[in-house]
Amino acid sequence: MHLTITRNSWPIAGTFTIARGSKTSAETVTVTLSDGQHVGNGECVPYARYDETVDGVISALESQKAAIEKIQTREMISALALPHAARNALDCALWDLEAKRSGEPVWQLADVNEPQAVTTAYTISLGDPATMAEAAKAASHRPLLKIKLGRDGDGDRLAAIREAVPLARLIVDANEGWRAHSIDEMLAHCVKQRVELVEQPLPANDDEALRGITKPVILCADESAHGLESLDGLLGKYHAINIKLDKTGGLTPALAMARAAKVRDLKIMIGCMVGSSLAMAPAFLLAGYADYIDLDGPLLLAKDREHAIQYDGGTMQPPPRALWG
């Protein structure tokens, strides 16, 4: 096999802001594997919150190039010293390559249900209440809105948004921005504004406080949830987990995590970093396990890849095989 590593920069339509900061572009890495006849692709989004950078991921992949080009199965990835984002791109490229070689779609190879159109959340970036309400109103044709919070004044933000979109389903992502001393107050605001789910309300290293509180809405672990080893520690704190392929290290471990979460009666959100349709396509195969889909990354970009996934309002179509899988 031959490995090619590509750095990509995808301009965001405007600015994407969460509690940790803002950005105007999505920086991704594409892994391409070729056997001389067939080509497989995978995309990852290195994320600073997990001490990963584009330069670091590319360097790690390049340092392991000889070993990668000898890989015969996806299981061999675990023996390589690679960041999780790099593992994701490599794992997804191998799935794509296997599909091209066999002529079978990845959903059949992975033994999951054939992908069908789903409703995805659409993210409203963090800002002042009026700006967020205006953005929510502009997106009111999308039935499920994901509201980025995590700073002082979140109660006012929620109230303004609910007034602007009285019929929309709302979920919230605090991105570790709330604190234990005010968690009951913040969840009360969520109940008042009919929020269905709150993602990662407290910092991952300070979420034990969630064990002892009343949970009037679904609490979903994101930064606290990584691989299989993290699941049992989440029980009693959260009702749900957000599975992202860049955290798990690819579709292969994500499938294992989804199946293990179901055994533990945990609800599942399938999430993403901000990336192109190539990053969303493998995650889409997990939709059959999910209670919530949050794969709106391409909708936040000014331009997507060729053979992009199609979105119609809040409906996300299955990825075309010309893109991946």
mmCIF file of C-alpha atoms in Angstrom:
data_model
loop_
_atom_site.group_PDB
_atom_site.id
_atom_site.type_symbol
_atom_site.label_atom_id
_atom_site.label_comp_id
_atom_site.label_asym_id
_atom_site.label_seq_id
_atom_site.Cartn_x
_atom_site.Cartn_y
_atom_site.Cartn_z
ATOM 1 C CA MET A 1 0.000 0.000 0.000
ATOM 2 C CA HIS A 2 0.961 3.621 -0.462
ATOM 3 C CA LEU A 3 0.093 6.263 2.141
ATOM 4 C CA THR A 4 -0.598 9.909 1.289
ATOM 5 C CA ILE A 5 -1.213 12.525 3.974
ATOM 6 C CA THR A 6 -2.907 15.834 3.100
ATOM 7 C CA ARG A 7 -3.493 18.944 5.165
ATOM 8 C CA ASN A 8 -6.798 20.706 4.451
ATOM 9 C CA SER A 9 -8.215 24.045 5.568
ATOM 10 C CA TRP A 10 -11.974 24.572 5.195
ATOM 11 C CA PRO A 11 -13.205 28.159 5.652
ATOM 12 C CA ILE A 12 -16.158 28.407 8.015
ATOM 13 C CA ALA A 13 -19.181 30.429 6.926
ATOM 14 C CA GLY A 14 -18.700 33.219 9.456
ATOM 15 C CA THR A 15 -17.251 32.351 12.878
ATOM 16 C CA PHE A 16 -17.763 29.240 14.989
ATOM 17 C CA THR A 17 -17.696 30.051 18.703
ATOM 18 C CA ILE A 18 -17.919 27.837 21.778
ATOM 19 C CA ALA A 19 -17.035 28.435 25.432
ATOM 20 C CA ARG A 20 -13.355 27.708 24.749
ATOM 21 C CA GLY A 21 -12.959 30.164 21.870
ATOM 22 C CA SER A 22 -13.664 30.951 18.221
ATOM 23 C CA LYS A 23 -12.361 29.872 14.827
ATOM 24 C CA THR A 24 -12.926 30.800 11.200
ATOM 25 C CA SER A 25 -11.641 27.641 9.545
ATOM 26 C CA ALA A 26 -11.667 23.879 10.114
ATOM 27 C CA GLU A 27 -8.202 22.356 9.908
ATOM 28 C CA THR A 28 -8.276 18.686 8.938
ATOM 29 C CA VAL A 29 -5.990 15.873 7.820
ATOM 30 C CA THR A 30 -6.870 13.441 5.029
ATOM 31 C CA VAL A 31 -5.328 9.975 4.890
ATOM 32 C CA THR A 32 -5.334 8.221 1.503
ATOM 33 C CA LEU A 33 -4.366 4.569 1.092
ATOM 34 C CA SER A 34 -3.810 3.076 -2.354
ATOM 35 C CA ASP A 35 -3.059 -0.500 -3.331
ATOM 36 C CA GLY A 36 -2.341 0.522 -6.905
ATOM 37 C CA GLN A 37 -5.873 -0.256 -8.040
ATOM 38 C CA HIS A 38 -8.200 0.963 -5.313
ATOM 39 C CA VAL A 39 -8.078 4.040 -3.107
ATOM 40 C CA GLY A 40 -9.485 4.565 0.391
ATOM 41 C CA ASN A 41 -9.861 7.910 2.171
ATOM 42 C CA GLY A 42 -10.413 9.077 5.719
ATOM 43 C CA GLU A 43 -10.514 12.503 7.367
ATOM 44 C CA CYS A 44 -9.749 13.526 10.918
ATOM 45 C CA VAL A 45 -9.990 16.779 12.844
ATOM 46 C CA PRO A 46 -7.155 17.110 15.394
ATOM 47 C CA TYR A 47 -8.512 18.913 18.433
ATOM 48 C CA ALA A 48 -6.507 21.019 20.866
ATOM 49 C CA ARG A 49 -8.784 20.059 23.794
ATOM 50 C CA TYR A 50 -7.267 16.577 23.518
ATOM 51 C CA ASP A 51 -3.704 17.865 23.000
ATOM 52 C CA GLU A 52 -3.767 17.102 19.284
ATOM 53 C CA THR A 53 -2.692 19.398 16.453
ATOM 54 C CA VAL A 54 -2.625 19.103 12.677
ATOM 55 C CA ASP A 55 1.181 19.275 12.709
ATOM 56 C CA GLY A 56 1.390 16.627 15.424
ATOM 57 C CA VAL A 57 -0.987 14.246 13.640
ATOM 58 C CA ILE A 58 0.850 14.630 10.325
ATOM 59 C CA SER A 59 4.209 14.109 12.008
ATOM 60 C CA ALA A 60 2.967 10.986 13.795
ATOM 61 C CA LEU A 61 1.552 9.519 10.585
ATOM 62 C CA GLU A 62 4.740 10.259 8.676
ATOM 63 C CA SER A 63 6.868 8.665 11.397
ATOM 64 C CA GLN A 64 4.786 5.478 11.145
ATOM 65 C CA LYS A 65 4.498 5.463 7.359
ATOM 66 C CA ALA A 66 6.501 2.281 6.810
ATOM 67 C CA ALA A 67 4.428 0.383 9.389
ATOM 68 C CA ILE A 68 1.153 1.800 8.056
ATOM 69 C CA GLU A 69 1.944 0.687 4.521
ATOM 70 C CA LYS A 70 2.323 -2.880 5.814
ATOM 71 C CA ILE A 71 -1.044 -2.943 7.606
ATOM 72 C CA GLN A 72 -3.273 -5.843 6.624
ATOM 73 C CA THR A 73 -6.202 -5.337 9.006
ATOM 74 C CA ARG A 74 -7.741 -2.478 10.970
ATOM 75 C CA GLU A 75 -6.913 -4.274 14.205
ATOM 76 C CA MET A 76 -3.225 -3.646 13.518
ATOM 77 C CA ILE A 77 -3.739 0.101 14.025
ATOM 78 C CA SER A 78 -3.804 -0.368 17.804
ATOM 79 C CA ALA A 79 -0.128 -1.370 17.760
ATOM 80 C CA LEU A 80 0.920 1.965 16.238
ATOM 81 C CA ALA A 81 1.935 4.998 18.273
ATOM 82 C CA LEU A 82 -0.607 7.431 16.856
ATOM 83 C CA PRO A 83 -2.928 10.151 18.227
ATOM 84 C CA HIS A 84 -6.610 9.243 18.250
ATOM 85 C CA ALA A 85 -7.407 11.608 15.376
ATOM 86 C CA ALA A 86 -4.723 9.965 13.241
ATOM 87 C CA ARG A 87 -6.111 6.528 14.119
ATOM 88 C CA ASN A 88 -9.534 7.725 13.013
ATOM 89 C CA ALA A 89 -8.418 8.869 9.560
ATOM 90 C CA LEU A 90 -6.423 5.677 9.062
ATOM 91 C CA ASP A 91 -9.216 3.379 10.262
ATOM 92 C CA CYS A 92 -11.777 5.082 8.017
ATOM 93 C CA ALA A 93 -9.427 4.956 5.023
ATOM 94 C CA LEU A 94 -9.037 1.200 5.550
ATOM 95 C CA TRP A 95 -12.820 0.728 5.707
ATOM 96 C CA ASP A 96 -13.180 2.698 2.471
ATOM 97 C CA LEU A 97 -10.410 0.726 0.804
ATOM 98 C CA GLU A 98 -12.007 -2.582 1.820
ATOM 99 C CA ALA A 99 -15.333 -1.443 0.386
ATOM 100 C CA LYS A 100 -13.697 -0.502 -2.910
ATOM 101 C CA ARG A 101 -11.847 -3.818 -3.094
ATOM 102 C CA SER A 102 -14.851 -5.965 -2.229
ATOM 103 C CA GLY A 103 -17.528 -4.000 -4.043
ATOM 104 C CA GLU A 104 -19.648 -4.121 -0.872
ATOM 105 C CA PRO A 105 -20.695 -0.964 0.983
ATOM 106 C CA VAL A 106 -19.151 -0.385 4.394
ATOM 107 C CA TRP A 107 -22.515 -0.693 6.134
ATOM 108 C CA GLN A 108 -22.689 -4.321 5.007
ATOM 109 C CA LEU A 109 -19.065 -4.989 5.936
ATOM 110 C CA ALA A 110 -19.690 -3.465 9.382
ATOM 111 C CA ASP A 111 -22.929 -5.411 9.882
ATOM 112 C CA VAL A 112 -25.091 -2.358 10.544
ATOM 113 C CA ASN A 113 -28.422 -1.309 9.083
ATOM 114 C CA GLU A 114 -28.483 0.281 5.658
ATOM 115 C CA PRO A 115 -28.178 4.051 6.167
ATOM 116 C CA GLN A 116 -31.384 6.061 5.870
ATOM 117 C CA ALA A 117 -32.005 9.793 5.987
ATOM 118 C CA VAL A 118 -31.888 11.199 9.538
ATOM 119 C CA THR A 119 -32.584 14.444 11.370
ATOM 120 C CA THR A 120 -29.397 16.156 12.471
ATOM 121 C CA ALA A 121 -28.938 18.950 14.969
ATOM 122 C CA TYR A 122 -27.804 22.341 13.690
ATOM 123 C CA THR A 123 -25.402 24.331 15.848
ATOM 124 C CA ILE A 124 -25.973 27.906 16.995
ATOM 125 C CA SER A 125 -22.624 29.424 17.969
ATOM 126 C CA LEU A 126 -22.110 31.140 21.310
ATOM 127 C CA GLY A 127 -22.717 34.877 21.311
ATOM 128 C CA ASP A 128 -24.834 37.522 22.981
ATOM 129 C CA PRO A 129 -28.535 36.708 23.479
ATOM 130 C CA ALA A 130 -29.815 38.866 20.615
ATOM 131 C CA THR A 131 -27.295 37.503 18.112
ATOM 132 C CA MET A 132 -28.007 33.918 19.089
ATOM 133 C CA ALA A 133 -31.769 34.481 18.931
ATOM 134 C CA GLU A 134 -31.400 35.952 15.449
ATOM 135 C CA ALA A 135 -29.289 32.969 14.335
ATOM 136 C CA ALA A 136 -31.825 30.542 15.801
ATOM 137 C CA LYS A 137 -34.684 32.286 14.040
ATOM 138 C CA ALA A 138 -32.797 32.119 10.731
ATOM 139 C CA ALA A 139 -32.384 28.371 11.312
ATOM 140 C CA SER A 140 -35.981 27.795 12.405
ATOM 141 C CA HIS A 141 -36.610 25.577 9.366
ATOM 142 C CA ARG A 142 -34.296 23.069 11.047
ATOM 143 C CA PRO A 143 -36.252 21.123 13.693
ATOM 144 C CA LEU A 144 -33.379 20.413 16.120
ATOM 145 C CA LEU A 145 -31.068 23.220 17.232
ATOM 146 C CA LYS A 146 -27.930 22.715 19.296
ATOM 147 C CA ILE A 147 -27.216 25.788 21.404
ATOM 148 C CA LYS A 148 -23.627 26.494 22.393
ATOM 149 C CA LEU A 149 -23.442 27.865 25.942
ATOM 150 C CA GLY A 150 -20.919 27.925 28.771
ATOM 151 C CA ARG A 151 -20.473 31.548 29.799
ATOM 152 C CA ASP A 152 -22.153 34.028 32.154
ATOM 153 C CA GLY A 153 -25.630 34.991 30.986
ATOM 154 C CA ASP A 154 -26.640 31.595 29.610
ATOM 155 C CA GLY A 155 -30.105 31.880 31.136
ATOM 156 C CA ASP A 156 -30.724 35.051 29.139
ATOM 157 C CA ARG A 157 -29.412 33.387 25.990
ATOM 158 C CA LEU A 158 -31.801 30.475 26.368
ATOM 159 C CA ALA A 159 -34.776 32.715 27.058
ATOM 160 C CA ALA A 160 -34.066 34.844 23.977
ATOM 161 C CA ILE A 161 -33.643 31.793 21.775
ATOM 162 C CA ARG A 162 -36.833 30.141 22.978
ATOM 163 C CA GLU A 163 -38.781 33.325 22.337
ATOM 164 C CA ALA A 164 -37.358 33.442 18.801
ATOM 165 C CA VAL A 165 -38.056 29.767 18.021
ATOM 166 C CA PRO A 166 -41.024 28.663 20.157
ATOM 167 C CA LEU A 167 -41.517 25.380 18.270
ATOM 168 C CA ALA A 168 -37.935 24.189 17.744
ATOM 169 C CA ARG A 169 -36.473 21.277 19.659
ATOM 170 C CA LEU A 170 -33.469 22.496 21.648
ATOM 171 C CA ILE A 171 -30.402 20.744 22.969
ATOM 172 C CA VAL A 172 -27.540 22.497 24.734
ATOM 173 C CA ASP A 173 -23.767 22.063 24.748
ATOM 174 C CA ALA A 174 -22.002 23.842 27.607
ATOM 175 C CA ASN A 175 -18.535 22.575 26.561
ATOM 176 C CA GLU A 176 -17.450 22.219 30.226
ATOM 177 C CA GLY A 177 -18.364 25.866 30.846
ATOM 178 C CA TRP A 178 -20.658 25.534 33.865
ATOM 179 C CA ARG A 179 -19.621 24.904 37.470
ATOM 180 C CA ALA A 180 -20.908 22.621 40.204
ATOM 181 C CA HIS A 181 -22.120 25.460 42.458
ATOM 182 C CA SER A 182 -24.567 26.690 39.790
ATOM 183 C CA ILE A 183 -25.502 23.464 38.013
ATOM 184 C CA ASP A 184 -28.967 23.221 39.601
ATOM 185 C CA GLU A 185 -29.773 26.794 38.542
ATOM 186 C CA MET A 186 -28.574 26.185 34.973
ATOM 187 C CA LEU A 187 -30.575 22.991 34.625
ATOM 188 C CA ALA A 188 -33.649 24.847 35.919
ATOM 189 C CA HIS A 189 -33.185 27.363 33.077
ATOM 190 C CA CYS A 190 -33.037 24.423 30.679
ATOM 191 C CA VAL A 191 -36.252 22.933 32.015
ATOM 192 C CA LYS A 192 -38.018 26.302 31.754
ATOM 193 C CA GLN A 193 -37.012 26.629 28.082
ATOM 194 C CA ARG A 194 -37.886 23.002 27.236
ATOM 195 C CA VAL A 195 -34.329 21.867 26.540
ATOM 196 C CA GLU A 196 -34.188 18.102 25.915
ATOM 197 C CA LEU A 197 -30.515 17.400 26.568
ATOM 198 C CA VAL A 198 -27.454 19.107 28.030
ATOM 199 C CA GLU A 199 -24.046 18.071 26.790
ATOM 200 C CA GLN A 200 -21.000 18.185 29.099
ATOM 201 C CA PRO A 201 -22.229 20.769 31.622
ATOM 202 C CA LEU A 202 -19.183 20.502 33.912
ATOM 203 C CA PRO A 203 -15.445 20.099 33.267
ATOM 204 C CA ALA A 204 -14.480 16.482 32.647
ATOM 205 C CA ASN A 205 -12.172 16.532 35.669
ATOM 206 C CA ASP A 206 -14.914 17.910 37.935
ATOM 207 C CA ASP A 207 -18.050 16.033 36.926
ATOM 208 C CA GLU A 208 -18.367 13.835 40.021
ATOM 209 C CA ALA A 209 -20.767 16.483 41.313
ATOM 210 C CA LEU A 210 -23.305 15.187 38.793
ATOM 211 C CA ARG A 211 -23.806 12.004 40.830
ATOM 212 C CA GLY A 212 -25.567 13.791 43.650
ATOM 213 C CA ILE A 213 -27.897 16.129 41.788
ATOM 214 C CA THR A 214 -31.410 15.873 40.400
ATOM 215 C CA LYS A 215 -31.220 15.485 36.627
ATOM 216 C CA PRO A 216 -34.400 16.953 35.116
ATOM 217 C CA VAL A 217 -33.016 16.800 31.554
ATOM 218 C CA ILE A 218 -30.837 14.251 29.766
ATOM 219 C CA LEU A 219 -27.156 14.796 30.605
ATOM 220 C CA CYS A 220 -24.728 13.727 27.892
ATOM 221 C CA ALA A 221 -20.995 13.144 28.343
ATOM 222 C CA ASP A 222 -18.727 14.457 25.611
ATOM 223 C CA GLU A 223 -15.308 15.507 26.904
ATOM 224 C CA SER A 224 -15.761 12.897 29.660
ATOM 225 C CA ALA A 225 -16.475 10.088 27.169
ATOM 226 C CA HIS A 226 -13.684 8.653 25.036
ATOM 227 C CA GLY A 227 -13.336 4.919 24.519
ATOM 228 C CA LEU A 228 -14.720 1.741 26.037
ATOM 229 C CA GLU A 229 -12.602 2.228 29.143
ATOM 230 C CA SER A 230 -14.522 5.419 30.036
ATOM 231 C CA LEU A 231 -18.048 3.984 29.961
ATOM 232 C CA ASP A 232 -18.414 2.453 33.409
ATOM 233 C CA GLY A 233 -17.145 5.615 35.095
ATOM 234 C CA LEU A 234 -19.932 7.604 33.467
ATOM 235 C CA LEU A 235 -22.765 5.529 34.929
ATOM 236 C CA GLY A 236 -24.682 7.469 37.552
ATOM 237 C CA LYS A 237 -23.425 10.808 36.228
ATOM 238 C CA TYR A 238 -24.827 10.837 32.714
ATOM 239 C CA HIS A 239 -27.765 9.416 30.813
ATOM 240 C CA ALA A 240 -26.020 9.564 27.436
ATOM 241 C CA ILE A 241 -22.662 9.742 25.664
ATOM 242 C CA ASN A 242 -21.491 11.619 22.609
ATOM 243 C CA ILE A 243 -19.503 9.296 20.336
ATOM 244 C CA LYS A 244 -17.101 11.098 18.021
ATOM 245 C CA LEU A 245 -14.740 9.161 15.789
ATOM 246 C CA ASP A 246 -11.870 11.552 16.464
ATOM 247 C CA LYS A 247 -12.149 10.672 20.171
ATOM 248 C CA THR A 248 -12.576 6.915 19.806
ATOM 249 C CA GLY A 249 -9.909 6.554 17.126
ATOM 250 C CA GLY A 250 -12.100 5.520 14.211
ATOM 251 C CA LEU A 251 -15.256 3.756 13.120
ATOM 252 C CA THR A 252 -14.063 0.354 14.369
ATOM 253 C CA PRO A 253 -13.774 1.361 18.065
ATOM 254 C CA ALA A 254 -16.815 3.651 17.742
ATOM 255 C CA LEU A 255 -18.965 0.691 16.732
ATOM 256 C CA ALA A 256 -17.696 -1.260 19.736
ATOM 257 C CA MET A 257 -18.415 1.696 22.004
ATOM 258 C CA ALA A 258 -21.953 2.141 20.663
ATOM 259 C CA ARG A 259 -22.761 -1.514 21.224
ATOM 260 C CA ALA A 260 -21.293 -1.434 24.735
ATOM 261 C CA ALA A 261 -23.223 1.741 25.581
ATOM 262 C CA LYS A 262 -26.503 0.117 24.563
ATOM 263 C CA VAL A 263 -25.789 -2.798 26.892
ATOM 264 C CA ARG A 264 -25.386 -0.245 29.694
ATOM 265 C CA ASP A 265 -28.668 1.524 28.812
ATOM 266 C CA LEU A 266 -26.847 4.711 27.889
ATOM 267 C CA LYS A 267 -28.416 6.906 25.246
ATOM 268 C CA ILE A 268 -26.189 7.811 22.323
ATOM 269 C CA MET A 269 -25.467 10.985 20.441
ATOM 270 C CA ILE A 270 -23.363 10.689 17.286
ATOM 271 C CA GLY A 271 -21.300 13.865 17.114
ATOM 272 C CA CYS A 272 -18.531 15.455 15.131
ATOM 273 C CA MET A 273 -15.880 18.111 15.067
ATOM 274 C CA VAL A 274 -16.240 20.778 12.372
ATOM 275 C CA GLY A 275 -15.063 19.007 9.224
ATOM 276 C CA SER A 276 -16.051 18.104 5.694
ATOM 277 C CA SER A 277 -18.493 15.468 4.465
ATOM 278 C CA LEU A 278 -15.657 12.930 4.410
ATOM 279 C CA ALA A 279 -15.457 13.106 8.214
ATOM 280 C CA MET A 280 -19.242 12.774 8.579
ATOM 281 C CA ALA A 281 -19.671 9.753 6.269
ATOM 282 C CA PRO A 282 -18.237 7.038 8.569
ATOM 283 C CA ALA A 283 -19.990 8.497 11.620
ATOM 284 C CA PHE A 284 -23.297 8.343 9.740
ATOM 285 C CA LEU A 285 -23.135 4.529 9.892
ATOM 286 C CA LEU A 286 -23.668 4.746 13.661
ATOM 287 C CA ALA A 287 -27.046 6.440 13.220
ATOM 288 C CA GLY A 288 -28.923 3.211 13.846
ATOM 289 C CA TYR A 289 -27.618 3.177 17.426
ATOM 290 C CA ALA A 290 -28.263 6.848 18.080
ATOM 291 C CA ASP A 291 -30.936 8.780 19.933
ATOM 292 C CA TYR A 292 -29.512 12.079 18.670
ATOM 293 C CA ILE A 293 -27.545 12.871 15.507
ATOM 294 C CA ASP A 294 -25.225 15.883 15.485
ATOM 295 C CA LEU A 295 -23.381 15.692 12.161
ATOM 296 C CA ASP A 296 -23.790 19.237 10.896
ATOM 297 C CA GLY A 297 -20.087 19.984 10.352
ATOM 298 C CA PRO A 298 -20.391 20.567 6.581
ATOM 299 C CA LEU A 299 -23.322 22.943 7.096
ATOM 300 C CA LEU A 300 -20.977 25.263 8.977
ATOM 301 C CA LEU A 301 -18.447 25.414 6.131
ATOM 302 C CA ALA A 302 -18.324 27.949 3.320
ATOM 303 C CA LYS A 303 -17.471 25.099 0.918
ATOM 304 C CA ASP A 304 -17.534 21.303 1.180
ATOM 305 C CA ARG A 305 -15.872 18.463 -0.724
ATOM 306 C CA GLU A 306 -16.905 17.107 -4.090
ATOM 307 C CA HIS A 307 -19.649 14.432 -3.785
ATOM 308 C CA ALA A 308 -20.751 16.089 -0.550
ATOM 309 C CA ILE A 309 -23.476 14.756 1.721
ATOM 310 C CA GLN A 310 -26.791 16.436 0.968
ATOM 311 C CA TYR A 311 -28.767 18.268 3.648
ATOM 312 C CA ASP A 312 -32.375 19.367 3.253
ATOM 313 C CA GLY A 313 -33.299 21.559 6.161
ATOM 314 C CA GLY A 314 -32.704 19.337 9.171
ATOM 315 C CA THR A 315 -32.629 16.147 7.104
ATOM 316 C CA MET A 316 -29.265 14.576 6.342
ATOM 317 C CA GLN A 317 -29.080 12.124 3.460
ATOM 318 C CA PRO A 318 -26.826 9.028 3.484
ATOM 319 C CA PRO A 319 -23.342 9.742 2.139
ATOM 320 C CA PRO A 320 -22.869 8.919 -1.570
ATOM 321 C CA ARG A 321 -20.493 6.032 -2.199
ATOM 322 C CA ALA A 322 -18.543 8.313 -4.554
ATOM 323 C CA LEU A 323 -17.521 10.167 -1.371
ATOM 324 C CA TRP A 324 -16.804 7.234 0.956
ATOM 325 C CA GLY A 325 -17.813 3.698 1.765
#
